[in-house]
Amino acid sequence: MAIRKGTDAERAGTHAVLASRRRVQLLDALRASPTPMAIAELAVLCQLHVTTVRFHLDALTSAGLVSAEPERHPARGRPRRLYRALPPLEPGHADSGYERLARVLAAHWASSEDDPVDRAEAAGRAWALDDLTDTPGSPRSIEDAASTLTTLFAEMGFDPELESTPEEIRIRLHACPFESVARQSPNVVCALHLGLMRGVLTRLDAPETDNRLIPWETPQTCVAHLTRR
C-alpha cells in the first residue's frame, strides 16, 4: 500500500477522527476488503445501524482516510455510494536523510555482539525517563498511565486507539511512522518502543502490570498490552 505524505495538521485531524472505536472498526473493514463497499454492507459486517455508519464514514472521508465514489454499473435503481480506504498518511518524506540514517543505525545496532533487544529496550527506557514525561506528584492508576501512553503515541504519529477490558488495557497502533525501519530491524525498533512504554510506566509510578508490545498483531496494527496484576 502506498503512503501519502501529510502535514502536522493533517496528522492531528487523523488522530481526532480515530479516537472513535467505531470509526476504527469501519476503517479496518474497508482496509481488509479487496473492493469498495456500500454503507449497507458495512452496517451488516460491523453490526451497526446504517445511519451510524453513514455518520462515521462522513468523518473518515473528511479526514482523508476514506474515499467515496458512485457505483459504476448498478444492477437497478440509483447507483450506490461505495467507499474504499485510502493509504495512511506518512509524517515525513519516505526517503529522507533522517530515515536513511535510522536504517543504517538500526542495522548496525542489530548486528552488534551484545543483545540488540536488551540494548534497544534500555535505550527506550532511558528516553522516557530522561526526556518525555514530567515527574508525577503521586502514583498514577493504570488507566491514567494508559491514557498518557496513548497521548504520547498519538504525538509520535502512531494513530493509537485505547481499548479496555476488566483483565487488561490495550493500545492499538494503527500506523507506525518508523515502519520501513521497523520492518527491516524489528528487534531494535520495536524493542526501543517497548522500552519507551515501560519507561513511561515507571516514570508515572503506575501499578505493576505484565506488559508487552506485539508488532503487527494484525496485518495493519501493532498492539501494546497492559495486563492488570
C-alpha positions as semicolon CSV with decimal commas, in nm:
position;residue;x (nm);y (nm);z (nm)
1;M;0,000;0,000;0,000
2;A;0,136;0,341;-0,094
3;I;0,188;0,605;0,175
4;R;0,067;0,963;0,143
5;K;0,268;1,248;0,291
6;G;0,082;1,459;0,545
7;T;0,131;1,780;0,740
8;D;0,125;1,801;1,119
9;A;-0,226;1,950;1,100
10;E;-0,348;1,660;0,888
11;R;-0,196;1,411;1,132
12;A;-0,367;1,582;1,425
13;G;-0,701;1,565;1,244
14;T;-0,648;1,196;1,179
15;H;-0,580;1,131;1,549
16;A;-0,905;1,306;1,647
17;V;-1,114;1,110;1,396
18;L;-0,963;0,778;1,503
19;A;-1,045;0,841;1,868
20;S;-1,377;0,670;1,789
21;R;-1,371;0,290;1,818
22;R;-1,649;0,256;1,561
23;R;-1,461;0,464;1,304
24;V;-1,155;0,247;1,351
25;Q;-1,375;-0,062;1,309
26;L;-1,514;0,073;0,980
27;L;-1,170;0,175;0,855
28;D;-1,028;-0,169;0,935
29;A;-1,317;-0,332;0,748
30;L;-1,252;-0,117;0,441
31;R;-0,879;-0,186;0,453
32;A;-0,945;-0,558;0,467
33;S;-1,188;-0,551;0,172
34;P;-1,042;-0,606;-0,177
35;T;-1,325;-0,399;-0,330
36;P;-1,513;-0,080;-0,233
37;M;-1,809;-0,134;0,000
38;A;-2,155;0,019;0,033
39;I;-2,297;0,158;0,355
40;A;-2,545;-0,128;0,391
41;E;-2,267;-0,387;0,353
42;L;-2,058;-0,216;0,619
43;A;-2,358;-0,191;0,852
44;V;-2,415;-0,567;0,834
45;L;-2,044;-0,653;0,864
46;C;-1,982;-0,424;1,162
47;Q;-2,325;-0,474;1,322
48;L;-2,403;-0,103;1,320
49;H;-2,708;0,098;1,216
50;V;-2,695;0,240;0,862
51;T;-2,730;0,596;0,994
52;T;-2,439;0,540;1,234
53;V;-2,221;0,404;0,954
54;R;-2,304;0,699;0,729
55;F;-2,216;0,948;1,005
56;H;-1,878;0,790;1,073
57;L;-1,795;0,748;0,704
58;D;-1,853;1,120;0,654
59;A;-1,596;1,191;0,926
60;L;-1,347;0,943;0,781
61;T;-1,394;1,092;0,435
62;S;-1,343;1,448;0,561
63;A;-1,020;1,336;0,732
64;G;-0,888;1,194;0,405
65;L;-0,888;0,836;0,533
66;V;-1,167;0,712;0,306
67;S;-1,283;0,799;-0,046
68;A;-1,636;0,772;-0,184
69;E;-1,744;0,708;-0,542
70;P;-2,072;0,622;-0,717
71;E;-2,132;0,265;-0,825
72;R;-2,044;0,239;-1,195
73;H;-2,280;-0,036;-1,306
74;P;-2,577;-0,063;-1,068
75;A;-2,798;-0,366;-1,111
76;R;-3,107;-0,148;-1,082
77;G;-3,219;0,186;-0,949
78;R;-2,989;0,465;-0,837
79;P;-2,617;0,383;-0,807
80;R;-2,499;0,318;-0,455
81;R;-2,219;0,518;-0,296
82;L;-1,912;0,298;-0,250
83;Y;-1,630;0,356;-0,002
84;R;-1,266;0,249;-0,004
85;A;-0,982;0,307;0,244
86;L;-0,705;0,541;0,136
87;P;-0,338;0,482;0,222
88;P;-0,237;0,618;0,564
89;L;-0,059;0,949;0,595
90;E;0,315;0,948;0,640
91;P;0,458;1,221;0,867
92;G;0,770;1,279;0,659
93;H;0,946;1,201;0,335
94;A;0,972;0,831;0,257
95;D;1,338;0,851;0,170
96;S;1,453;1,138;0,389
97;G;1,806;1,165;0,520
98;Y;1,668;1,101;0,869
99;E;1,513;0,773;0,763
100;R;1,824;0,656;0,581
101;L;2,030;0,737;0,891
102;A;1,780;0,549;1,110
103;R;1,806;0,242;0,887
104;V;2,185;0,246;0,900
105;L;2,195;0,286;1,278
106;A;1,930;0,018;1,337
107;A;2,109;-0,229;1,110
108;H;2,442;-0,160;1,280
109;W;2,292;-0,197;1,627
110;A;2,115;-0,521;1,526
111;S;2,447;-0,673;1,420
112;S;2,617;-0,589;1,749
113;E;2,769;-0,872;1,953
114;D;2,566;-0,756;2,253
115;D;2,196;-0,845;2,272
116;P;2,033;-0,578;2,048
117;V;1,688;-0,631;2,202
118;D;1,810;-0,563;2,557
119;R;2,013;-0,263;2,443
120;A;1,724;-0,116;2,246
121;E;1,478;-0,162;2,532
122;A;1,723;0,000;2,774
123;A;1,759;0,294;2,534
124;G;1,380;0,330;2,517
125;R;1,357;0,332;2,897
126;A;1,629;0,597;2,919
127;W;1,449;0,805;2,657
128;A;1,129;0,802;2,862
129;L;1,297;0,865;3,195
130;D;1,518;1,147;3,069
131;D;1,308;1,338;2,819
132;L;0,945;1,253;2,769
133;T;0,737;1,287;3,083
134;D;0,719;1,508;3,389
135;T;0,777;1,353;3,730
136;P;0,430;1,287;3,875
137;G;0,332;1,419;4,213
138;S;0,165;1,092;4,310
139;P;0,130;0,740;4,166
140;R;-0,099;0,713;3,864
141;S;-0,364;0,447;3,814
142;I;-0,310;0,206;3,527
143;E;-0,597;0,379;3,343
144;D;-0,431;0,720;3,380
145;A;-0,096;0,578;3,273
146;A;-0,253;0,414;2,966
147;S;-0,414;0,746;2,874
148;T;-0,075;0,920;2,900
149;L;0,083;0,650;2,684
150;T;-0,194;0,686;2,425
151;T;-0,136;1,061;2,408
152;L;0,237;1,007;2,366
153;F;0,185;0,754;2,087
154;A;-0,055;0,997;1,917
155;E;0,204;1,276;1,930
156;M;0,457;1,040;1,772
157;G;0,221;0,957;1,485
158;F;0,107;0,603;1,571
159;D;-0,269;0,674;1,542
160;P;-0,344;0,490;1,871
161;E;-0,676;0,357;1,994
162;L;-0,728;0,279;2,364
163;E;-0,922;-0,039;2,445
164;S;-1,007;-0,162;2,794
165;T;-1,140;-0,486;2,941
166;P;-1,159;-0,598;3,306
167;E;-0,844;-0,805;3,251
168;E;-0,624;-0,571;3,051
169;I;-0,581;-0,244;2,866
170;R;-0,472;-0,244;2,503
171;I;-0,335;0,040;2,294
172;R;-0,386;-0,048;1,928
173;L;-0,141;0,135;1,699
174;H;-0,289;0,183;1,353
175;A;0,019;0,343;1,196
176;C;0,393;0,338;1,253
177;P;0,599;0,641;1,147
178;F;0,907;0,416;1,162
179;E;0,752;0,123;0,971
180;S;1,012;0,093;0,696
181;V;1,293;0,078;0,953
182;A;1,092;-0,147;1,188
183;R;1,024;-0,397;0,910
184;Q;1,397;-0,414;0,844
185;S;1,515;-0,425;1,208
186;P;1,216;-0,512;1,431
187;N;1,438;-0,644;1,711
188;V;1,577;-0,292;1,752
189;V;1,291;-0,054;1,668
190;C;1,009;-0,245;1,837
191;A;1,220;-0,317;2,145
192;L;1,301;0,055;2,164
193;H;0,930;0,138;2,173
194;L;0,866;-0,134;2,432
195;G;1,136;0,020;2,650
196;L;0,982;0,362;2,595
197;M;0,644;0,232;2,712
198;R;0,794;0,066;3,018
199;G;0,998;0,374;3,100
200;V;0,685;0,591;3,091
201;L;0,505;0,349;3,325
202;T;0,800;0,364;3,564
203;R;0,818;0,743;3,548
204;L;0,447;0,768;3,624
205;D;0,484;0,527;3,917
206;A;0,195;0,326;3,771
207;P;0,079;-0,003;3,928
208;E;0,276;-0,305;3,813
209;T;0,148;-0,477;3,500
210;D;0,250;-0,761;3,273
211;N;0,315;-0,552;2,966
212;R;0,428;-0,631;2,615
213;L;0,427;-0,482;2,267
214;I;0,331;-0,717;1,984
215;P;0,444;-0,592;1,641
216;W;0,185;-0,641;1,366
217;E;-0,054;-0,843;1,579
218;T;-0,280;-0,793;1,277
219;P;-0,156;-0,711;0,926
220;Q;-0,238;-0,346;0,990
221;T;-0,176;-0,286;1,362
222;C;0,068;-0,332;1,646
223;V;-0,076;-0,366;1,997
224;A;0,058;-0,271;2,338
225;H;-0,088;-0,490;2,615
226;L;-0,106;-0,386;2,980
227;T;-0,240;-0,679;3,184
228;R;-0,353;-0,599;3,536
229;R;-0,185;-0,790;3,819
